[in-house]
Coordinates of C-alpha atoms and ligand atoms in Angstrom, one line a residue:
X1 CA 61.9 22.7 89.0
X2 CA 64.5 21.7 91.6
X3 CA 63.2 20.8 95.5
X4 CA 64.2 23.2 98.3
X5 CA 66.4 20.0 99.4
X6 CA 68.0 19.9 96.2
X7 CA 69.2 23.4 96.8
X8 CA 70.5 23.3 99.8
X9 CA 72.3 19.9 99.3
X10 CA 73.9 21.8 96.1
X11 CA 74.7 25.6 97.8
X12 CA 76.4 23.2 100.7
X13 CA 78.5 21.0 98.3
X14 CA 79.6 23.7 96.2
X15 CA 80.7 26.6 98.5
X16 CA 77.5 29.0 97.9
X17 CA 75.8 28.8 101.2
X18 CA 77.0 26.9 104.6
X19 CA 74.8 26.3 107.7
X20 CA 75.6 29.4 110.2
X21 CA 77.8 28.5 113.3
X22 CA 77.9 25.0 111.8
X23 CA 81.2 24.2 113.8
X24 CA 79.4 24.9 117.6
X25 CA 76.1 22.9 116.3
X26 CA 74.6 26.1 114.1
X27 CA 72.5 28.7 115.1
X28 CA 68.8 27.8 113.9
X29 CA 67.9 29.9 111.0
X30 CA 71.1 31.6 110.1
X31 CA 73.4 31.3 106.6
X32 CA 77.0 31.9 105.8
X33 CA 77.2 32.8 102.3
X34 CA 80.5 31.0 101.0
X35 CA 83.4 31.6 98.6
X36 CA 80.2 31.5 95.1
X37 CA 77.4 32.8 97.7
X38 CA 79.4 36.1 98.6
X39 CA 80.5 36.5 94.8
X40 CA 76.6 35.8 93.7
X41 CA 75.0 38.6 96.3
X42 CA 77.5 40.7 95.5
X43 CA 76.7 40.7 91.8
X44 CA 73.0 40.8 92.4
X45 CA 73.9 43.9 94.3
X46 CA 75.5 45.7 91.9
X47 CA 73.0 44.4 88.8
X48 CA 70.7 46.1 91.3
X49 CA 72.6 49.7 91.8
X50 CA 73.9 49.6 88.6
X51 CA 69.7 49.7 87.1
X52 CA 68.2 51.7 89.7
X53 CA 70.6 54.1 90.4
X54 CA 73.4 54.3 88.2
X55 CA 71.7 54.3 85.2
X56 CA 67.9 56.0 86.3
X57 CA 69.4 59.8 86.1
X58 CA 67.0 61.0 88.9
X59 CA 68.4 57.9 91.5
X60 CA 71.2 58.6 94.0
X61 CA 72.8 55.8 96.9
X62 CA 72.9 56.4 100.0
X63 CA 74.0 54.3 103.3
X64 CA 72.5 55.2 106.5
X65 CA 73.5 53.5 110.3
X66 CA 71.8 50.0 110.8
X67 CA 71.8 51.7 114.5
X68 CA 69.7 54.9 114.7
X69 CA 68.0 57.0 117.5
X70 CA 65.1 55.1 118.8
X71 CA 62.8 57.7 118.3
X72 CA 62.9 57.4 114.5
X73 CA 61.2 54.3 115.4
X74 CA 58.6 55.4 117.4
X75 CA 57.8 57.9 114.7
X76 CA 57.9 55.2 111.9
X77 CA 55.2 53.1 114.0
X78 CA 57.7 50.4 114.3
X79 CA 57.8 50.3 118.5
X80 CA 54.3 50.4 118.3
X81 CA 52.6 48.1 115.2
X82 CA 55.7 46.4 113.7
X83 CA 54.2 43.2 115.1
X84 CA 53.3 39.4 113.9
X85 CA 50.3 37.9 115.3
X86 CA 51.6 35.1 117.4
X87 CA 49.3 32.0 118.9
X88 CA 50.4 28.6 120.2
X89 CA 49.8 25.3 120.0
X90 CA 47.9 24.3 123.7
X91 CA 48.9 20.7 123.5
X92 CA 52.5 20.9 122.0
X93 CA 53.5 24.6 122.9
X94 CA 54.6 25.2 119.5
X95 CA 54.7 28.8 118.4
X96 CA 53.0 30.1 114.8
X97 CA 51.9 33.0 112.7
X98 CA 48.3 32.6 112.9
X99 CA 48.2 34.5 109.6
X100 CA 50.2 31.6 108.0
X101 CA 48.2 29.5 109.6
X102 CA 44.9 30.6 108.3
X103 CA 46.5 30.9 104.9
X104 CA 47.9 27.4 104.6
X105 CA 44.5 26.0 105.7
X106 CA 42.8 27.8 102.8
X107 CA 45.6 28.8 100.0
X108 CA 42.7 31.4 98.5
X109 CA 42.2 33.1 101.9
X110 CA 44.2 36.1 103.0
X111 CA 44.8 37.2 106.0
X112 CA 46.4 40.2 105.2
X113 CA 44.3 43.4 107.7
X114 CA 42.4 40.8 110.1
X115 CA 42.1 42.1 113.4
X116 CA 43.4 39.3 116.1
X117 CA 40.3 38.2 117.3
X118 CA 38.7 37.7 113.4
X119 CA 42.0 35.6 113.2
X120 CA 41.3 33.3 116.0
X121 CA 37.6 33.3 115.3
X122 CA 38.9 31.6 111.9
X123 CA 41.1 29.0 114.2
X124 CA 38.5 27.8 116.2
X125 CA 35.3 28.0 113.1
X126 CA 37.5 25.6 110.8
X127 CA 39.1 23.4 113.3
X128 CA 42.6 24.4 111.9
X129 CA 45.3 21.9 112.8
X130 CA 48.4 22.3 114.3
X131 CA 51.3 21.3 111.8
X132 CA 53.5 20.0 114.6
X133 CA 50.8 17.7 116.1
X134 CA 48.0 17.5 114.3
X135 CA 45.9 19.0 117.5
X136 CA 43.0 21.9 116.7
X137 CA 43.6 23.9 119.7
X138 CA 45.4 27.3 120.0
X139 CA 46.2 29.8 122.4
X140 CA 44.5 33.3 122.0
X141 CA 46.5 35.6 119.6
X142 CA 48.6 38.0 120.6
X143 CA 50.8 40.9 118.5
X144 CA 54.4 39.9 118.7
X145 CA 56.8 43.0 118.1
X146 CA 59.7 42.0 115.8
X147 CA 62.3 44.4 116.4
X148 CA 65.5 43.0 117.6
X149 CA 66.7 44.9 120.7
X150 CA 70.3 45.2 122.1
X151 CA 71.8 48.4 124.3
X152 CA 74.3 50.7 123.4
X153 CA 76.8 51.8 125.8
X154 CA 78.1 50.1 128.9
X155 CA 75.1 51.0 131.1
X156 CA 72.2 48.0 130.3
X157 CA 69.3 50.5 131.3
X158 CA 66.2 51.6 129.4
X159 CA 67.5 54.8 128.4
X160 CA 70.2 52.9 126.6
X161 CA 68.3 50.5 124.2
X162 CA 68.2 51.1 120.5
X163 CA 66.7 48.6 117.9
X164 CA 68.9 46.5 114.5
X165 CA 67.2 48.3 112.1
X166 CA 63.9 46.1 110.4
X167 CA 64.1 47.6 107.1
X168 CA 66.9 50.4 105.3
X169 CA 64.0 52.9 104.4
X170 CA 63.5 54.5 107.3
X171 CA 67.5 55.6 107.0
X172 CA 66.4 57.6 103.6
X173 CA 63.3 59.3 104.8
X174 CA 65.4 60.5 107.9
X175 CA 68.0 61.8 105.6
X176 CA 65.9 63.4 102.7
X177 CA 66.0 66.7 103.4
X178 CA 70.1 66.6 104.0
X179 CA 70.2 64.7 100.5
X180 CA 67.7 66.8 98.3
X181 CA 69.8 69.9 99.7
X182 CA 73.4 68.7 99.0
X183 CA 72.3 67.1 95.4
X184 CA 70.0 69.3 94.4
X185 CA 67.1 66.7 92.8
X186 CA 64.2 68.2 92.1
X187 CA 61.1 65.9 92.6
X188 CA 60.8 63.0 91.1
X189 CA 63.8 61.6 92.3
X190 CA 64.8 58.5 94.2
X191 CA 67.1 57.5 96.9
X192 CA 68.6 54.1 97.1
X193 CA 70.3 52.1 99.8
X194 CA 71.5 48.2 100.3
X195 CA 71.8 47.0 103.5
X196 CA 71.4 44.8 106.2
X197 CA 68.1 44.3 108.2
X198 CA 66.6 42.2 111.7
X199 CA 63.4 41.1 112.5
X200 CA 62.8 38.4 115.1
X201 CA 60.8 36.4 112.7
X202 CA 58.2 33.9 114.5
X203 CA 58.4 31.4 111.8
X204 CA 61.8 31.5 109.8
X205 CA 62.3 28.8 107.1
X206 CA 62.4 27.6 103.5
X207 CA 66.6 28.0 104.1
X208 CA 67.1 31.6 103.5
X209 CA 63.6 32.9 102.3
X210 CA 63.3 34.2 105.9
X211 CA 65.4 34.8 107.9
X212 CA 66.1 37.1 111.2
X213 CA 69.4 38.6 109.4
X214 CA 68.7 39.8 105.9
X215 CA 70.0 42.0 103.3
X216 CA 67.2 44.1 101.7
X217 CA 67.6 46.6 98.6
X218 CA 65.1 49.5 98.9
X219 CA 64.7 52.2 96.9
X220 CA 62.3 55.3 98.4
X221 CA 61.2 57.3 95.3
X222 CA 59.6 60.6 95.6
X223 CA 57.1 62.4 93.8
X224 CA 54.7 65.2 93.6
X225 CA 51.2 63.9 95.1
X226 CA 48.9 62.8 92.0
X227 CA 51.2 61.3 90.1
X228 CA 52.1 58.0 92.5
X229 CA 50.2 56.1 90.7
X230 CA 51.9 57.0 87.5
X231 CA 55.3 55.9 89.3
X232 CA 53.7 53.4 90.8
X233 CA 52.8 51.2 87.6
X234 CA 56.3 52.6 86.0
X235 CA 58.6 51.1 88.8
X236 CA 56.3 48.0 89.2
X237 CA 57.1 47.2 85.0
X238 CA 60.6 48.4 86.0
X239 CA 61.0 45.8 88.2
X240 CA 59.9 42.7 86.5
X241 CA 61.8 44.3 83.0
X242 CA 65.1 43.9 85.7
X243 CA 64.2 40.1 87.0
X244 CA 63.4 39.2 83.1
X245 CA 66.3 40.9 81.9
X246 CA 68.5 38.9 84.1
X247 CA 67.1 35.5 83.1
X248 CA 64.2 34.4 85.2
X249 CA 61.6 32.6 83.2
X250 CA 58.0 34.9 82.8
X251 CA 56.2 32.0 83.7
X252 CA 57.8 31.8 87.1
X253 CA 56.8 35.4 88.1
X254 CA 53.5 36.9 88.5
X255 CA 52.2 40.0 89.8
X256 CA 50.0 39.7 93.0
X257 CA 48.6 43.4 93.3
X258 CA 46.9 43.6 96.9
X259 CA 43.2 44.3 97.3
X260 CA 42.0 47.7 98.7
X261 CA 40.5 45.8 102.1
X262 CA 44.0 44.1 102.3
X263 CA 46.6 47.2 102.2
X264 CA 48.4 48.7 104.6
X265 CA 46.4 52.5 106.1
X266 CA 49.0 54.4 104.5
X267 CA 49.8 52.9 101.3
X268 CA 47.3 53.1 98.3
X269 CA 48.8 50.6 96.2
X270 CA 50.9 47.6 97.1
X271 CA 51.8 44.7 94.7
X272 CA 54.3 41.7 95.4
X273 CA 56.1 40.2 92.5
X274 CA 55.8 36.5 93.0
X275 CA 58.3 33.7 92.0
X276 CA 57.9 30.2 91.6
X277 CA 59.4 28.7 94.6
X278 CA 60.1 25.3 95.1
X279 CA 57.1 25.2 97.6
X280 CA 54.7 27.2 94.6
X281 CA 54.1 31.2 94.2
X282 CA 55.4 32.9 97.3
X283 CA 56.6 36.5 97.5
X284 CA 60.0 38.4 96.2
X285 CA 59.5 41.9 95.9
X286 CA 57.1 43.8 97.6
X287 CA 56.2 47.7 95.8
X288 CA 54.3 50.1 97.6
X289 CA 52.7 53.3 97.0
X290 CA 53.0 54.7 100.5
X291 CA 51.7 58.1 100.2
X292 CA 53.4 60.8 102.4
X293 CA 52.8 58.6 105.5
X294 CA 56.6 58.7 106.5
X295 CA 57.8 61.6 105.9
X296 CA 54.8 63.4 107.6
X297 CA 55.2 61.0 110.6
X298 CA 58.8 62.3 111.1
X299 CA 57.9 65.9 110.2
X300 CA 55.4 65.8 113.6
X301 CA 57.8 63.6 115.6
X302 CA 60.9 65.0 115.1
X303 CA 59.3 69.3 114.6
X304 CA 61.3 69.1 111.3
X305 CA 59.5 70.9 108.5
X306 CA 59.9 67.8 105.9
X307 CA 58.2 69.5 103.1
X308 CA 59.7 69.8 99.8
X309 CA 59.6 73.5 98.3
X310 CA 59.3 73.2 94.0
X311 CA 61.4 76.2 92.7
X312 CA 59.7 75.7 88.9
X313 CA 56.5 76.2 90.7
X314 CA 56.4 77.9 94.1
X315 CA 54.6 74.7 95.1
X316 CA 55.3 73.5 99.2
X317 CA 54.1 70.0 99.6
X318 CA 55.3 67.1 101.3
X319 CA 56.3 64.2 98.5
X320 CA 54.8 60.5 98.0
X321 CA 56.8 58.0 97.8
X322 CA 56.9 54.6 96.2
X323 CA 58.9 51.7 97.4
X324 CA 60.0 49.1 95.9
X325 CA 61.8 46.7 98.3
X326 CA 63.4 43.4 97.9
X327 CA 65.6 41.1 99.8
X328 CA 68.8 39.8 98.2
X329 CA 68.5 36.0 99.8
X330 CA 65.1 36.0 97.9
X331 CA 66.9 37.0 94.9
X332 CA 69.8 34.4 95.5
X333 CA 67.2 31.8 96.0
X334 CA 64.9 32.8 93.0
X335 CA 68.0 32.2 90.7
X336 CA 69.2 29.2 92.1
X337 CA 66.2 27.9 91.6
X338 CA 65.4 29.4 88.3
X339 CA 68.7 28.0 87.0
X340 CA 69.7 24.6 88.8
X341 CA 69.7 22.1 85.9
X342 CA 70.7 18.6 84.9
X343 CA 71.5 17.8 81.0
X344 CA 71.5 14.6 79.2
X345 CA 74.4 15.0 76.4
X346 CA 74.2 13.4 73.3
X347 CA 76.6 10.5 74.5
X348 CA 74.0 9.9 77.1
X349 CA 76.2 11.5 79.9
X350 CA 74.7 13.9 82.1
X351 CA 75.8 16.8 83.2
X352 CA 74.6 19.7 86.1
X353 CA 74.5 22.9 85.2
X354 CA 73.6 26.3 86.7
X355 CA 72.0 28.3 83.9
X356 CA 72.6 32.3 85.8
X357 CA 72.6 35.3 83.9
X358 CA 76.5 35.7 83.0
X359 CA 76.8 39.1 85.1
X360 CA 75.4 37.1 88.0
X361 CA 77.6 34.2 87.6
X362 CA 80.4 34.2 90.4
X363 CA 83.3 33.7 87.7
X364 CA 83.1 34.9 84.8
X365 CA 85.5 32.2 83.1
X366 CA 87.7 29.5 84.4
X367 CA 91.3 29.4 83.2
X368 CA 92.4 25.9 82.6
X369 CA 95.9 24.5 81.8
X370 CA 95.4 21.8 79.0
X371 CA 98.6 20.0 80.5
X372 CA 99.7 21.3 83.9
X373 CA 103.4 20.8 83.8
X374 CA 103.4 22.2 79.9
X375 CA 100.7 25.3 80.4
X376 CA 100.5 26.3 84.3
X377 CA 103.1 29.5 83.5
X378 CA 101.1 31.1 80.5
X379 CA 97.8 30.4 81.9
X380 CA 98.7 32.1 85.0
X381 CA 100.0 34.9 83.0
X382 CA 96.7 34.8 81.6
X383 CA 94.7 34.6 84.8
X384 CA 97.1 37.5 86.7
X385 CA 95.7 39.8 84.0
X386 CA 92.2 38.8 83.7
X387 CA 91.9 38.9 87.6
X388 CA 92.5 42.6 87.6
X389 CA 88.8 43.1 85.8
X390 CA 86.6 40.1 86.4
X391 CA 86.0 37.8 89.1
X392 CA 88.1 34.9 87.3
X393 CA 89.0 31.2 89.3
X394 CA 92.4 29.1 88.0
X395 CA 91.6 25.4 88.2
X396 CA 94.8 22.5 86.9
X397 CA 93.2 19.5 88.5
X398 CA 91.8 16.9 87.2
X399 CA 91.1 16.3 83.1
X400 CA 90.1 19.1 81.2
X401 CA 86.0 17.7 81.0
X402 CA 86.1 17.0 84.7
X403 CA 86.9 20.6 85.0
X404 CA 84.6 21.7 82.0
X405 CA 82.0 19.9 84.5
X406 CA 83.0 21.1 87.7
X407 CA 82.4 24.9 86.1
X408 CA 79.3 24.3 84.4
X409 CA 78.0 23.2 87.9
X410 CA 79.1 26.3 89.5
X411 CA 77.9 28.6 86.6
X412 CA 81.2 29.8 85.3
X413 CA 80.1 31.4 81.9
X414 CA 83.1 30.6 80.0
X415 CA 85.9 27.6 80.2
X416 CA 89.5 29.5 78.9
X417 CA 92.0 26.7 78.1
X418 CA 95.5 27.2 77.3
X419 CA 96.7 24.7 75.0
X420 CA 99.6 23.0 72.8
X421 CA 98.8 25.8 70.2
X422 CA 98.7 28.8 72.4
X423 CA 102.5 29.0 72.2
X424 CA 102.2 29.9 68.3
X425 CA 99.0 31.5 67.9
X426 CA 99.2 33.4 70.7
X427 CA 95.6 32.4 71.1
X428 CA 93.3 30.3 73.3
X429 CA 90.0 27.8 73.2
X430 CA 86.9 29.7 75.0
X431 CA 84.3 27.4 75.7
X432 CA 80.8 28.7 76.1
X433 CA 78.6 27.0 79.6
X434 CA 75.2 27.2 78.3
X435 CA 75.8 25.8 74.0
X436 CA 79.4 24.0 75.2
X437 CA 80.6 25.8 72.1
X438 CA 84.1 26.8 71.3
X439 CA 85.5 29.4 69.8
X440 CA 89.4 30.5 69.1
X441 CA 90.3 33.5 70.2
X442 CA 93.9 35.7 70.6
X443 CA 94.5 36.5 74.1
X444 CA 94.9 40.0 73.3
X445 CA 91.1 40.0 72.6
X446 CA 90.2 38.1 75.5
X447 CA 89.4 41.2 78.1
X448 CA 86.9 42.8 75.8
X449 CA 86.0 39.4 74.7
X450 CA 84.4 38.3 78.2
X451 CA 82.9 41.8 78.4
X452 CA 81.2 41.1 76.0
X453 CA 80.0 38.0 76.8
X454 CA 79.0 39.0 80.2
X455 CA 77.6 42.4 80.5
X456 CA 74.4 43.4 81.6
Ligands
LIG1 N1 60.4 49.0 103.7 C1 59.4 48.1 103.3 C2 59.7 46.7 103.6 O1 60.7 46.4 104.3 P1 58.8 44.3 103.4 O2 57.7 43.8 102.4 O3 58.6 44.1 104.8 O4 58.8 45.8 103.1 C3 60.6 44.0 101.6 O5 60.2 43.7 102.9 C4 61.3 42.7 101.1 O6 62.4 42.4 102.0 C5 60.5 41.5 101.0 O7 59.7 41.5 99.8 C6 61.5 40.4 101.0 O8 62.1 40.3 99.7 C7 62.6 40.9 102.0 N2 62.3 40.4 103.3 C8 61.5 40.8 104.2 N3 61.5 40.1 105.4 C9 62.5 39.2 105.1 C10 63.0 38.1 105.9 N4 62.6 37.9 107.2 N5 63.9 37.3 105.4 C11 64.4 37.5 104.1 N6 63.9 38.5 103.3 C12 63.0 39.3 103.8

């Protein structure tokens, strides 16, 4: 597999992701996605809607305010717990996770429902080293609270602050009552949102694994209490099924299902799915069974009666829900990394190539003008109406294999060239990325041609 270097230095050179702020210095920790980034999210995004809610009957979308009353917060147990345990470093004042830490010491330790002071115990017992300077002294730990605050309004009082949202579930629990009513699901059903999320993260790095901005696609499913765990080891299948299906390798994925000492109070079972990253296993997707700790927490905060009344049954009960939640940037990096490549050709050549699932690729074809001067007018003919259904890019510089090349590197699925034929065929050469395989084909076929190719 590819380094994490290698990855940036690619997602830089090619347009996918640019240093944030990059012009004033950059802003430490922050990503602009570029012209193949944008286009790559926003296909994992829709991959994503189209398989968990578009085509799973009992799913609906929603999209909730990143800004919301404070109090939800207070009720979720956010204000309160939503905290990282922070310690320093005494002798270079460097700031850590002391659960990383303890967990980079000793790979086959977890941390995971320590107390702070059975953390620090561990510091000081196995003389853990600080990675900036090698000293094996730390400050006491303390719970660091990770929500981002700003005010709202022109007044900068107390009354005025409100929190970025840290993750898009709590917008669907608020809301489930106003979206069981107007769409009439009966439980099981799910809700589903795709949005952006903060947390001041201690410890940000591996480029855009974490981060303090982030995109996260949750999906809050509810069900009659009992049958979580069903649902629980349905969506947990569903969700590796949806990563296989769209072209990462089983053997860089693994389940890592979380011991009962190690879950959170309200959740009786959590797994992560785990990919391969450059730096080994780390975690993608995180899938909880959460019980009905949020929407009871809301139901006494807020007064609201949150329950859910059957009308096959009779039955009044609040639901459980499991959560599946991942972040989009994970996913991004996951497929880079899954699909970065470098070929040796038969001539000896070599040539980079970014092996992506076809509905994830940013273009679906390239359409290249054998001879500039002799095929720019038809191949732009061509291009104007392909545009209008797929994300398609028009490229005339440069020889045709340079530009065969420059796609491949890119991941454009298929190479469309317009040649001295085309005039009286009426038909075009489609090159394949992945076999470099070329077919003929009429240009009246070519719409339904690449959806074929490239659907999911
Ligand atoms: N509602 C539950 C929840 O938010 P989480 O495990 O904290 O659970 C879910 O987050 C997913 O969101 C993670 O598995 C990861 O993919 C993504 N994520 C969380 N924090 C992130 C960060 N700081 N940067 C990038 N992605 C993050």
């Amino acid at each position: 597999m590819v380094t994490l270097d290698q990855i940036v230095q690619f997602a830089k050179s090619t347009g996918f992701i640019f240093q944030g702020s990059e012009l004033y210095g950059g802003l430490a920790n922050t990503w602009d996605y570029g012209p193949l980034g944008s286009l790559l999210k926003k296909n994992i995004k829709d991959a994503w809607i189209k398989k968990f809610q578009r085509q799973t009957p009992y799913n609906v979308l929603i999209d909730s305010s990143i800004l919301l009353n404070s109090e939800v917060w207070v009720a979720s147990g956010h204000v309160g717990g939503f905290s990282d345990p922070l310690t320093e470093c005494k002798s270079c004042n460097q700031r850590f996770r002391a659960d990383k830490l303890i967990e980079d010491h000793d790979p086959t330790v977890s941390a995971d429902g320590w107390s702070t002071d059975q953390m620090y115990q561990y510091l000081v017992d196995h003389e853990v080293t600080c990675p900036n300077c090698g000293k094996k002294e730390f400050l006491p730990i303390r719970a660091f609270n990770m929500m981002f605050q700003t005010h709202q309004g022109v007044v900068l009082e107390q009354a005025n602050q409100i929190y970025l949202r840290p993750e898009t579930a709590q917008g669907i629990f608020i809301n489930f009552k106003n979206i069981q009513r107007t769409t009439r699901k009966k439980v099981p059903f799910g809700v589903c949102q795709v949005g952006k999320s903060f947390r001041n993260e201690i410890t940000p790095g591996n480029f855009i694994f974490r981060t303090r901005e982030f995109e996260q696609m949750e999906m809050e499913f509810f069900v009659k209490p009992g049958t979580e765990v069903e649902w629980f080891n349905y969506w947990k299948q569903f969700c590796m099924d949806w990563l296989v299906s769209l072209g990462l390798d089983q053997d860089n994925l693994q389940f890592d299902d979380h011991k009962p000492e190690a879950l959170s109070h309200y959740s009786n079972a959590t797994t992560d799915i785990r990919f391969r990253f450059p730096w080994g296993f780390d975690e993608l997707w995180g899938i909880a069974s959460r019980t009905n700790y949020d929407l009871k927490a809301h139901q006494i905060h807020s007064g609201e009666n949150m329950t859910y009344l059957d009308p096959d049954t009779n039955e009044r009960y609040l639901p459980y829900v499991v959560e599946p939640a991942v972040g989009v940037e994970r996913l991004v990096l996951a497929f880079l990394a899954n699909g970065l490549d470098e070929e040796t050709l038969e001539s000896g050549d070599t040539r980079q190539i970014l092996h992506i699932h076809p509905a994830l690729a940013p273009y679906k074809a390239a359409i290249l003008p054998l001879i500039k001067k002799e095929h720019a007018e038809k191949s732009l003919e061509i291009y104007n109406e392909l545009n209008q259904y797929f994300d398609v890019v028009y490229d005339e510089t440069q020889n045709i294999g340079k530009r065969y090349r420059r796609q491949d590197a890119i991941g454009t699925y298929l190479c469309i060239t317009i040649d001295h034929d085309t005039a009286n065929d009426q038909a075009v050469t489609v090159r394949n990325r992945d076999t470099m395989a070329q077919v003929r084909i009429p240009i009246k076929d070519l719409r339904s041609y690449i959806e074929k190719e490239t659907q999911f």
